[in-house]
XYZ file of C-alpha atoms in Angstrom:
729
model
C -23.779 81.266 -40.706
C -21.732 83.015 -43.311
C -20.134 86.523 -43.072
C -18.496 88.757 -45.571
C -15.059 89.943 -44.404
C -13.097 92.672 -46.163
C -9.376 92.010 -46.280
C -7.565 95.316 -46.421
C -4.545 95.190 -48.605
C -5.893 92.272 -50.538
C -8.129 94.420 -52.683
C -11.078 92.084 -52.667
C -13.768 90.325 -50.687
C -13.689 86.724 -49.414
C -16.368 84.438 -48.006
C -15.450 82.784 -44.713
C -17.222 80.434 -42.407
C -17.704 82.280 -39.192
C -16.532 80.871 -35.910
C -19.375 79.617 -33.777
C -18.093 81.696 -30.926
C -18.264 84.820 -33.067
C -21.686 83.892 -34.362
C -22.915 83.841 -30.798
C -21.909 87.460 -30.345
C -18.528 86.912 -28.802
C -17.189 90.097 -30.496
C -16.002 91.509 -33.841
C -13.308 89.861 -35.872
C -10.078 91.754 -36.177
C -8.351 91.423 -39.533
C -4.686 91.996 -40.071
C -3.230 92.014 -43.593
C 0.465 91.571 -43.993
C 2.258 94.423 -45.773
C -0.235 97.236 -45.040
C -1.851 98.965 -42.142
C -5.339 100.393 -41.975
C -8.747 100.067 -40.468
C -11.683 98.342 -41.990
C -14.666 100.430 -42.815
C -16.908 99.397 -39.954
C -15.908 95.742 -40.217
C -17.265 93.746 -37.349
C -18.799 96.855 -35.796
C -15.525 98.480 -34.621
C -14.335 101.724 -36.155
C -10.651 102.437 -36.543
C -9.621 98.938 -35.334
C -6.032 97.962 -36.097
C -5.428 94.761 -37.974
C -2.639 92.609 -39.482
C -3.436 91.043 -42.829
C -4.114 87.239 -42.969
C -3.860 86.715 -39.179
C -6.960 85.897 -37.157
C -6.984 86.389 -33.431
C -9.906 85.201 -31.353
C -10.894 86.905 -28.207
C -11.801 83.519 -26.737
C -8.181 82.337 -26.471
C -8.921 80.190 -23.330
C -11.395 77.988 -25.164
C -9.061 77.563 -28.125
C -6.090 76.517 -25.985
C -8.202 74.008 -24.034
C -9.439 72.274 -27.167
C -5.904 72.194 -28.526
C -4.566 70.638 -25.381
C -7.293 68.020 -25.501
C -6.422 67.160 -29.072
C -2.710 66.986 -28.269
C -3.395 64.846 -25.230
C -5.488 62.470 -27.303
C -2.747 62.178 -29.900
C -0.126 61.565 -27.192
C -2.334 58.957 -25.485
C -2.850 57.097 -28.723
C 0.884 57.211 -29.403
C 1.677 55.844 -25.909
C -0.947 53.132 -26.275
C 0.496 52.039 -29.598
C 4.002 51.941 -28.155
C 2.809 49.981 -25.085
C 1.038 47.444 -27.271
C 4.125 47.084 -29.414
C 6.366 46.537 -26.377
C 3.913 44.020 -24.891
C 3.761 42.116 -28.157
C 7.544 41.965 -28.324
C 7.722 40.720 -24.707
C 5.100 38.045 -25.376
C 7.001 36.911 -28.430
C 10.196 36.632 -26.417
C 8.393 34.724 -23.630
C 6.829 32.342 -26.139
C 10.210 31.771 -27.694
C 11.729 31.098 -24.263
C 8.924 28.656 -23.453
C 9.448 26.832 -26.724
C 13.159 26.548 -26.079
C 12.514 25.273 -22.523
C 10.033 22.680 -23.754
C 12.441 21.571 -26.429
C 15.233 21.183 -23.892
C 12.958 19.261 -21.494
C 11.755 17.020 -24.294
C 15.329 16.344 -25.344
C 16.293 15.564 -21.747
C 13.265 13.290 -21.318
C 14.040 11.349 -24.470
C 17.639 11.065 -23.342
C 16.546 9.614 -19.981
C 14.153 7.247 -21.713
C 16.945 6.101 -24.012
C 19.226 5.523 -21.016
C 16.532 3.521 -19.230
C 15.856 1.624 -22.426
C 19.533 0.702 -22.691
C 19.622 -0.269 -19.005
C 16.546 -2.474 -19.255
C 17.895 -4.008 -22.431
C 21.115 -4.861 -20.620
C 19.414 -6.727 -17.746
C 16.854 -8.448 -19.930
C 13.684 -6.620 -18.953
C 12.954 -5.049 -22.333
C 12.601 -6.452 -25.794
C 11.574 -4.909 -29.062
C 8.108 -6.100 -29.905
C 8.368 -8.521 -32.785
C 5.108 -10.390 -32.513
C 6.126 -12.081 -29.254
C 5.052 -9.273 -26.962
C 3.165 -11.674 -24.655
C 6.309 -13.572 -23.776
C 7.655 -13.258 -20.241
C 10.869 -11.390 -19.593
C 13.697 -13.540 -18.159
C 14.038 -11.271 -15.122
C 10.462 -11.983 -13.975
C 10.213 -15.657 -14.969
C 10.078 -17.753 -11.790
C 10.009 -20.964 -13.830
C 13.615 -20.605 -14.952
C 15.889 -23.203 -13.358
C 18.624 -22.452 -10.844
C 16.967 -19.330 -9.460
C 17.170 -18.616 -5.756
C 13.924 -17.470 -4.160
C 13.880 -15.690 -0.806
C 10.636 -15.004 1.042
C 10.869 -12.270 3.691
C 7.974 -11.832 6.101
C 7.085 -9.910 9.268
C 5.948 -12.711 11.602
C 6.753 -16.291 12.515
C 5.219 -19.236 14.332
C 4.082 -19.810 17.032
C 2.282 -16.504 16.416
C -0.686 -17.792 14.402
C -1.265 -14.804 12.180
C -1.695 -14.630 8.435
C 1.754 -13.169 7.799
C 3.320 -16.066 9.716
C 1.397 -19.056 8.349
C 0.817 -18.083 4.714
C 4.447 -17.135 3.866
C 5.640 -20.348 5.540
C 3.333 -22.488 3.418
C 4.152 -20.431 0.328
C 7.864 -21.068 0.853
C 7.256 -24.777 1.440
C 5.246 -25.273 -1.742
C 7.650 -23.114 -3.741
C 10.453 -25.390 -2.536
C 8.575 -28.371 -3.946
C 7.897 -26.547 -7.203
C 11.529 -25.479 -7.493
C 12.675 -29.051 -7.018
C 10.433 -30.143 -9.886
C 11.794 -27.378 -12.117
C 15.400 -28.309 -11.423
C 14.752 -32.033 -11.798
C 13.120 -31.467 -15.179
C 15.957 -29.218 -16.255
C 18.559 -31.780 -15.177
C 16.730 -34.556 -17.018
C 16.551 -32.464 -20.177
C 20.223 -31.566 -19.884
C 21.188 -35.220 -19.495
C 19.165 -36.149 -22.580
C 20.889 -33.475 -24.622
C 24.256 -34.615 -23.296
C 23.606 -38.192 -24.311
C 22.508 -37.107 -27.789
C 25.362 -34.829 -28.743
C 27.939 -36.236 -26.304
C 28.570 -32.746 -24.975
C 28.517 -31.916 -21.300
C 26.027 -29.149 -20.732
C 27.165 -26.202 -18.655
C 24.297 -26.744 -16.208
C 25.517 -30.224 -15.235
C 28.675 -31.616 -13.787
C 30.326 -35.015 -13.945
C 27.854 -37.797 -13.246
C 24.822 -35.720 -14.277
C 24.405 -34.004 -10.885
C 23.525 -30.321 -10.954
C 26.396 -27.945 -10.289
C 24.046 -25.677 -8.355
C 20.725 -26.579 -6.756
C 17.917 -24.058 -6.465
C 17.269 -23.054 -2.883
C 14.112 -21.513 -1.420
C 14.791 -19.614 1.798
C 12.303 -18.283 4.343
C 13.471 -15.146 6.183
C 11.580 -14.570 9.441
C 12.030 -12.366 12.548
C 13.744 -13.401 15.769
C 12.544 -11.451 18.798
C 15.720 -10.595 20.671
C 14.044 -9.516 23.902
C 12.655 -12.227 26.150
C 9.766 -10.015 27.261
C 8.703 -9.652 23.616
C 8.638 -13.416 23.135
C 6.703 -13.851 26.371
C 4.104 -11.239 25.412
C 3.596 -12.486 21.878
C 4.083 -16.256 22.121
C 2.931 -16.856 25.685
C 4.701 -18.672 28.532
C 4.421 -22.083 26.853
C 6.242 -21.111 23.659
C 9.224 -19.043 24.721
C 12.490 -19.986 23.045
C 15.959 -19.573 24.459
C 17.643 -19.700 21.067
C 16.985 -19.336 17.370
C 17.518 -23.057 16.868
C 14.634 -23.901 19.211
C 12.205 -21.737 17.254
C 13.430 -23.197 13.963
C 12.851 -26.720 15.298
C 9.329 -25.701 16.351
C 8.563 -24.422 12.842
C 9.936 -27.545 11.171
C 7.901 -29.754 13.518
C 4.787 -27.793 12.550
C 5.564 -28.334 8.869
C 6.095 -32.019 9.483
C 3.086 -32.705 11.711
C 0.457 -30.052 10.930
C 1.138 -29.331 7.253
C 2.140 -32.944 6.466
C 5.213 -31.799 4.509
C 8.020 -33.929 5.918
C 10.130 -33.613 2.763
C 10.185 -29.811 3.012
C 10.688 -29.823 6.786
C 14.097 -31.479 6.443
C 16.810 -28.933 7.246
C 19.368 -30.391 4.821
C 17.306 -31.038 1.701
C 14.137 -29.004 2.235
C 13.291 -25.436 3.089
C 16.031 -23.150 4.382
C 15.152 -20.817 7.264
C 17.151 -17.810 8.418
C 16.303 -15.162 11.020
C 16.796 -11.417 11.310
C 16.821 -9.508 14.640
C 13.526 -7.815 15.473
C 11.473 -6.174 18.214
C 7.766 -6.274 19.002
C 5.887 -2.955 18.900
C 3.019 -3.475 21.341
C 1.346 -0.213 20.338
C 1.121 -1.216 16.670
C 0.781 -4.953 17.433
C 3.508 -5.641 14.883
C 7.083 -6.911 14.583
C 9.769 -4.701 13.028
C 13.364 -5.460 12.095
C 16.307 -3.985 13.976
C 19.442 -2.848 12.171
C 20.301 -3.056 8.483
C 18.020 -5.949 7.607
C 19.010 -6.082 3.935
C 22.708 -6.090 4.785
C 22.290 -8.812 7.409
C 20.245 -10.988 5.067
C 22.722 -10.572 2.230
C 25.641 -11.471 4.491
C 23.974 -14.789 5.300
C 22.693 -15.445 1.799
C 26.052 -14.898 0.144
C 27.481 -17.659 2.311
C 24.780 -20.050 1.132
C 24.991 -19.218 -2.559
C 27.788 -20.492 -4.730
C 30.138 -17.608 -5.411
C 28.037 -15.154 -3.427
C 26.108 -14.039 -6.529
C 22.620 -12.636 -5.967
C 22.171 -11.277 -9.488
C 19.814 -14.093 -10.515
C 17.851 -14.187 -7.269
C 14.192 -13.403 -6.609
C 12.962 -11.810 -3.394
C 9.310 -11.976 -2.327
C 8.447 -9.346 0.286
C 5.405 -10.235 2.362
C 3.962 -6.851 3.379
C 6.659 -4.694 1.720
C 5.340 -1.464 3.240
C 5.537 -2.944 6.740
C 9.093 -4.195 6.182
C 10.371 -0.758 5.145
C 8.555 1.752 7.366
C 11.092 1.843 10.194
C 14.028 -0.108 8.813
C 17.576 1.146 9.224
C 19.235 2.951 6.292
C 20.992 0.653 3.870
C 20.885 -0.763 0.375
C 17.473 -1.115 -1.225
C 15.956 -4.468 -2.084
C 15.991 -3.797 -5.822
C 19.713 -2.974 -5.684
C 20.576 -6.316 -4.110
C 18.133 -8.741 -5.739
C 17.544 -9.151 -9.437
C 13.759 -9.204 -9.098
C 11.552 -8.155 -6.157
C 7.862 -9.045 -5.794
C 5.728 -7.463 -3.084
C 2.591 -9.149 -1.714
C 0.293 -6.792 0.215
C -1.639 -8.554 3.002
C -3.124 -5.896 5.271
C -5.345 -2.872 4.751
C -3.498 -0.562 7.146
C -5.396 2.483 5.892
C -8.695 0.893 6.929
C -7.386 0.002 10.370
C -5.952 3.490 10.919
C -9.142 5.159 9.703
C -11.218 3.265 12.258
C -9.244 4.811 15.147
C -9.885 8.203 16.725
C -6.684 9.588 15.200
C -7.440 8.189 11.753
C -8.220 11.629 10.325
C -4.523 12.393 9.979
C -2.843 8.983 10.343
C -4.762 7.249 7.535
C -3.624 9.672 4.769
C -0.063 9.589 6.119
C 0.007 5.783 6.069
C -1.452 5.784 2.566
C 1.278 8.068 1.205
C 4.085 6.309 3.075
C 2.954 2.835 2.016
C 2.725 3.879 -1.615
C 6.240 5.349 -1.478
C 7.760 2.241 0.140
C 6.166 -0.170 -2.305
C 7.063 1.947 -5.328
C 10.676 2.315 -4.238
C 11.439 -1.307 -3.346
C 9.340 -3.546 -5.636
C 9.387 -4.459 -9.317
C 5.930 -6.064 -9.143
C 3.124 -5.663 -6.598
C 0.432 -8.286 -5.974
C -2.695 -7.157 -4.126
C -4.776 -9.950 -2.646
C -8.001 -8.054 -3.392
C -9.214 -4.809 -4.906
C -10.077 -3.307 -1.517
C -6.489 -2.103 -1.178
C -5.355 1.330 -2.288
C -3.399 1.946 -5.468
C 0.356 1.925 -4.824
C 2.068 1.893 -8.225
C -0.523 1.439 -11.008
C 1.980 0.321 -13.648
C 3.383 -2.375 -11.326
C 0.395 -3.853 -9.523
C -2.140 -6.580 -10.186
C -4.928 -8.211 -8.167
C -4.640 -11.940 -7.504
C -5.265 -14.330 -4.623
C -1.951 -16.128 -4.134
C -2.992 -17.863 -0.892
C -4.152 -21.422 -0.378
C -5.372 -23.554 2.517
C -3.939 -26.599 4.255
C -4.757 -30.093 3.081
C -6.732 -30.688 6.290
C -9.473 -28.312 5.162
C -9.613 -29.649 1.611
C -9.790 -33.224 2.924
C -12.844 -32.373 5.027
C -14.472 -30.692 2.042
C -13.894 -33.728 -0.153
C -15.217 -36.031 2.556
C -18.379 -33.924 2.843
C -18.800 -34.137 -0.940
C -18.348 -37.929 -0.801
C -21.089 -38.207 1.820
C -23.370 -36.163 -0.404
C -22.710 -38.358 -3.442
C -23.368 -41.474 -1.384
C -26.669 -39.960 -0.198
C -25.442 -39.906 3.367
C -26.179 -37.066 5.728
C -23.147 -35.346 7.124
C -22.938 -36.196 10.847
C -23.024 -32.876 12.694
C -22.634 -32.324 16.401
C -26.116 -32.359 17.923
C -25.109 -29.764 20.493
C -24.302 -27.136 17.853
C -26.979 -28.093 15.343
C -28.824 -24.991 14.239
C -25.991 -22.708 15.336
C -23.657 -20.640 13.180
C -20.042 -19.999 14.091
C -17.310 -17.391 13.726
C -13.565 -17.860 14.134
C -10.898 -15.175 14.164
C -9.563 -12.326 16.246
C -12.100 -10.820 18.631
C -11.816 -7.150 17.732
C -14.412 -4.507 16.937
C -12.614 -3.981 13.621
C -13.474 -7.571 12.629
C -17.151 -6.711 12.172
C -18.666 -7.439 15.590
C -20.648 -4.224 15.562
C -22.205 -5.294 12.253
C -22.808 -8.724 13.782
C -24.831 -7.147 16.599
C -26.871 -5.107 14.123
C -27.629 -8.270 12.138
C -28.679 -10.048 15.333
C -31.170 -7.274 16.122
C -32.584 -7.278 12.597
C -32.871 -11.079 12.557
C -34.843 -10.872 15.782
C -37.197 -8.303 14.221
C -37.799 -10.672 11.307
C -38.076 -14.001 13.132
C -38.775 -13.072 16.741
C -35.511 -14.446 18.136
C -31.760 -14.011 17.848
C -29.721 -16.518 15.863
C -27.340 -18.607 17.977
C -23.636 -18.306 17.256
C -20.406 -19.762 18.665
C -17.382 -17.464 18.631
C -13.854 -18.924 18.556
C -10.776 -16.805 19.094
C -9.381 -14.199 21.434
C -8.393 -10.566 21.418
C -7.762 -7.483 23.564
C -11.354 -6.265 23.150
C -12.958 -9.562 24.050
C -14.483 -8.422 27.370
C -16.108 -5.375 25.769
C -17.600 -7.478 22.983
C -18.898 -10.052 25.458
C -20.705 -7.358 27.417
C -22.210 -6.102 24.155
C -23.610 -9.594 23.464
C -24.724 -10.432 26.994
C -25.421 -7.049 28.575
C -23.715 -5.639 31.654
C -25.936 -7.585 34.070
C -24.624 -10.937 32.944
C -21.283 -9.885 31.483
C -18.773 -12.741 31.524
C -21.011 -14.907 33.730
C -22.508 -16.509 30.635
C -19.427 -18.669 30.324
C -20.287 -21.996 31.854
C -18.120 -25.069 31.719
C -21.176 -27.296 31.355
C -22.377 -25.305 28.367
C -19.022 -25.475 26.624
C -18.619 -29.243 26.875
C -18.905 -31.040 23.568
C -18.418 -34.465 22.110
C -15.243 -33.406 20.348
C -12.214 -34.121 22.530
C -9.954 -32.015 20.328
C -12.096 -28.918 20.727
C -12.270 -29.518 24.467
C -8.486 -29.694 24.743
C -8.141 -26.363 22.944
C -10.929 -24.592 24.841
C -10.839 -25.965 28.407
C -7.635 -24.193 29.404
C -8.835 -20.919 27.898
C -12.197 -21.106 29.697
C -10.594 -21.976 33.033
C -8.364 -18.914 32.782
C -11.399 -16.748 32.112
C -13.293 -18.233 35.041
C -10.428 -17.564 37.442
C -10.284 -13.956 36.282
C -13.988 -13.340 36.943
C -13.390 -12.503 40.600
C -10.993 -9.748 39.645
C -12.990 -8.397 36.722
C -16.241 -8.401 38.713
C -14.736 -6.016 41.249
C -13.835 -3.499 38.566
C -16.284 -1.113 36.962
C -15.876 0.196 33.440
C -18.002 2.659 31.579
C -20.012 1.184 28.696
C -18.031 1.063 25.469
C -21.150 0.384 23.407
C -24.880 0.987 23.740
C -25.377 -2.735 23.218
C -24.018 -3.290 26.739
C -27.264 -1.851 28.105
C -29.348 -4.631 26.570
C -31.731 -6.578 28.801
C -32.106 -9.677 26.648
C -28.777 -11.430 25.980
C -27.821 -12.898 22.633
C -27.358 -16.708 22.624
C -23.639 -16.573 21.861
C -20.788 -18.633 23.298
C -17.193 -17.432 23.411
C -15.146 -20.631 23.380
C -11.582 -19.385 23.026
C -8.986 -20.086 20.324
C -9.089 -23.375 18.447
C -7.721 -24.847 15.233
C -10.267 -24.160 12.510
C -9.771 -27.609 10.988
C -11.314 -29.195 14.099
C -14.636 -27.441 13.474
C -15.313 -28.740 9.978
C -17.496 -31.654 11.099
C -19.363 -29.719 13.790
C -20.843 -26.800 11.833
C -22.096 -26.044 8.378
C -22.738 -22.252 8.522
C -19.903 -19.755 8.904
C -20.759 -16.060 9.422
C -18.215 -13.268 8.941
C -19.551 -9.694 8.525
C -16.087 -8.088 8.457
C -15.162 -5.760 5.578
C -11.786 -4.657 6.966
C -9.979 -7.734 5.665
C -7.992 -7.857 2.459
C -8.645 -11.581 2.013
C -10.150 -13.401 4.984
C -8.308 -16.671 5.594
C -11.025 -18.176 7.802
C -13.637 -17.615 5.084
C -11.306 -19.362 2.652
C -10.940 -22.319 5.032
C -14.680 -22.579 5.713
C -15.453 -22.789 2.000
C -12.690 -25.366 1.523
C -14.347 -27.572 4.177
C -17.618 -27.412 2.225
C -19.455 -25.120 4.644
C -21.755 -22.235 3.878
C -20.035 -18.858 4.200
C -22.358 -15.877 4.715
C -20.305 -12.772 3.987
C -20.933 -9.200 2.736
C -20.926 -8.413 -0.966
C -17.644 -6.508 -0.789
C -14.525 -6.085 -2.902
C -12.494 -8.074 -0.372
C -14.793 -11.092 -0.895
C -14.847 -10.998 -4.683
C -12.641 -14.094 -5.009
C -15.013 -16.173 -2.856
C -18.147 -15.293 -4.817
C -17.283 -17.871 -7.497
C -17.979 -20.769 -5.120
C -21.574 -22.049 -4.844
C -21.573 -22.239 -1.031
C -20.650 -18.582 -0.701
C -23.802 -16.626 0.181
C -23.136 -12.910 -0.236
C -25.565 -10.334 1.093
C -25.992 -6.664 0.199
C -28.301 -5.650 3.032
C -29.843 -6.982 6.230
C -32.793 -8.526 4.406
C -30.511 -10.662 2.266
C -28.481 -11.679 5.311
C -31.572 -12.876 7.159
C -32.779 -14.767 4.082
C -29.359 -16.369 3.462
C -28.961 -17.441 7.084
C -32.468 -18.892 7.236
C -31.886 -20.814 4.015
C -28.426 -22.071 5.062
C -29.673 -23.382 8.416
C -32.362 -25.450 6.687
C -30.372 -26.755 3.688
C -27.196 -28.712 3.024
C -24.153 -27.185 1.292
C -23.409 -28.208 -2.264
C -20.511 -30.654 -2.638
C -17.272 -29.286 -4.017
C -16.314 -30.534 -7.457
C -12.696 -31.628 -8.009
C -12.099 -28.514 -10.099
C -13.339 -26.180 -7.370
C -11.472 -28.106 -4.687
C -8.259 -27.639 -6.660
C -8.704 -23.861 -6.451
C -8.170 -24.026 -2.679
C -4.855 -25.882 -2.812
C -1.473 -24.283 -2.308
C -0.347 -25.868 -5.576
C -2.924 -23.750 -7.416
C -1.941 -20.711 -5.346
C 1.712 -21.255 -6.298
C 0.811 -21.331 -9.986
C -1.176 -18.104 -9.550
C 1.846 -16.540 -7.863
C 4.157 -17.521 -10.724
C 1.680 -16.209 -13.286
C 0.960 -12.909 -11.542
C 4.639 -12.208 -10.800
C 5.577 -12.305 -14.469
C 6.096 -9.222 -16.651
C 5.466 -9.479 -20.379
C 7.484 -7.753 -23.067
C 4.609 -5.386 -23.758
C 4.391 -4.412 -20.094
C 8.158 -3.914 -19.930
C 8.035 -1.554 -22.903
C 5.168 0.440 -21.407
C 7.094 0.816 -18.169
C 10.200 1.971 -20.003
C 8.194 4.603 -21.868
C 6.665 5.873 -18.631
C 10.106 6.530 -17.204
C 9.081 5.931 -13.572
C 12.305 4.098 -12.686
C 14.069 7.364 -11.854
C 11.235 8.332 -9.531
C 11.543 5.017 -7.701
C 15.286 5.511 -7.284
C 14.813 9.024 -5.919
C 12.261 7.827 -3.359
C 14.636 5.103 -2.184
C 17.480 7.634 -2.003
C 15.500 10.116 0.090
C 14.229 7.344 2.349
C 17.785 6.177 2.971
C 19.137 9.683 3.573
C 16.313 10.677 5.931
C 16.938 7.584 8.030
C 20.642 8.206 8.623
C 22.228 9.341 11.878
C 20.579 10.545 15.041
C 18.229 12.644 12.916
C 16.835 9.468 11.400
C 16.287 7.941 14.836
C 14.504 11.099 15.980
C 12.321 11.069 12.852
C 11.357 7.428 13.412
C 10.484 8.221 17.010
C 8.355 11.161 15.891
C 6.520 8.901 13.427
C 5.614 6.397 16.133
C 8.529 3.966 15.896
C 8.636 3.484 19.658
C 10.946 0.574 20.570
C 12.266 0.293 16.991
C 13.153 3.978 16.564
C 16.877 3.846 17.420
C 17.933 1.884 14.356
C 21.207 3.753 13.794
C 22.172 3.522 17.459
C 21.451 -0.219 17.372
C 23.581 -0.670 14.258
C 26.492 1.265 15.796
C 26.357 -0.853 18.941
C 26.239 -4.053 16.889
C 29.351 -3.028 14.948
C 31.269 -2.343 18.151
C 31.242 1.447 17.839
C 30.824 3.931 20.648
C 27.746 6.005 19.938
C 29.159 9.127 21.616
C 32.792 9.008 20.504
C 32.462 7.257 17.172
C 35.469 5.006 17.898
C 35.728 1.264 17.612
C 36.244 -0.652 20.828
C 39.675 -1.816 19.663
C 40.826 1.718 18.897
C 39.475 3.044 22.196
C 41.699 0.654 24.159
C 44.867 1.640 22.276
C 47.676 3.501 24.057
C 47.342 6.410 21.648
C 43.737 7.107 22.611
C 44.482 6.628 26.306
C 47.324 9.161 26.070
C 45.060 11.720 24.424
C 42.327 11.185 27.000
C 44.773 11.519 29.899
C 46.168 14.731 28.397
C 42.673 16.166 28.115
C 41.906 15.279 31.725
C 45.142 16.894 32.952
C 44.456 20.054 30.993
């Protein structure tokens, strides 16, 4: 809407765009012209209204001020927003710059550490620039080099017939033979070079004799407490001194293993002991005191010049050896090269217990830390084990079996080639057998399930003879026989056989069980398994412990449903004797699957089919090549091969920079184990009788645990005077 407004004093008319408020009848417009006074002639409908030229005043001042404030507020808000965005951008730029500087500093520090580790590994011979020979073995990890001392440390010893007692002993014995060959070859080569150039080589002395002979040493535990030896070894094998146990072990090497050359104390295998205690709760032996320090004190006396820088240490069960040990120097600080061989799946055993929900993860973390901190190379016997240190570990079976088992396997193969039937014991014909520890964890629950399924398929249970013993034997017997019969199924007439050797091993065990029936029959225990309520018993015989080699000619079918093993020794021995081995298709049995007599099953149907076929057929004879795979000579070569580190692997490790992490873990482990706090921590973690490591070490050194004084200083006149003064005061 347009209006004509007369400006007084301007002398003319001007078109203006009217205000919407005025157009809606909000009132006349008052006009004021600067420099003159007057009233418009009826302008806007008001007569005689005063006005000022060129100044417009609206009656609706409230509306005008509100719109102005809104506009100002909008402009201020935009200005604040722009300033906030600018400040935020500047802060982000500064933060990005700080992050870049931090990353640059960390990268520089990392490269510096890598360079330091590179220089360190170069200095001790573990790293080489790749020059086309990246598959060559580093000198530090080469066990074939002459004049290297090899020490094998394990957690058990004979007469305890467990895998960590027998296998390390045989490994040390065959390594001693292999070391002798290496040194003899080196001496022969040195003599040839000496005769050619008429220069005496630095590895030989006058007369061609070696200046230093390689020595393989077995380090085993000595149970200090008589009650520990009685509980573990039995009343017939208690020793009054270390020398008696050493003589027992050497006699076993000479008579059982047929290794008289290695059994000689002067020219064969060296054996030393470390003090230990038996933990009945964990069914394990643990060292007491500073084991590394004690071992080194003895070893330095045996080695020329006391130099351990070229030595190799093989830790059998490295996690077990370090869980509760006293604080001291780490293995990698003392020995030039440390190899760990993992035997036992402790995580599986812990997980099968009622407290496994929290103990299994704790054991997994602790085992990984111990192995990472104290080993250069880790050998896992099978892939069923957890991952400890991925850049250090490999999977290889470094075990073998005794010649007795291989001899029986070769004899069975000879009978097959001559078209002769293998003479089996008529009493056990058509029966399978199991040998090992009688524990639920060894697969007896799966065995019962397979018995039930086999009965559904064939109408009857399969007969089985069980050899061995264990703390859960009575429970397992009731599960096989039912509570009505219980242990009464053991009958001396049923257990008689034509084999005098088996009788001599089993008769004493059976007589002990028969004498204990009167006591056990008066006791009542709640059922530990639903299988105890069975009405029809399973045709099984529990015949006690026996040497597995005595069973090779009596049976041809070995059944072992256990999946808790890392590498089952009895399965290994059964295959070496040429028997069928019916075992689960599991990662722990992967090594055995290469042999033709190994019948793996994936479900109950395959088990029933394999057992039926094995009972009605003869095992295939072992070829010489397959028989060689069972020998300890082949196992020793696998150990040497799997212990080696190539140049490529050494470079990859150096680039990873995990050496500092390993050192920090060892440092924290040593610091946490010091003092009374360390003893309390070990007790809290289940150390039991081996918790007070620091207190034991103080007592061994002749220190008073409460006063911190040596016995010699306590008896001095000075200390007596102070003590008397304190008493008088």
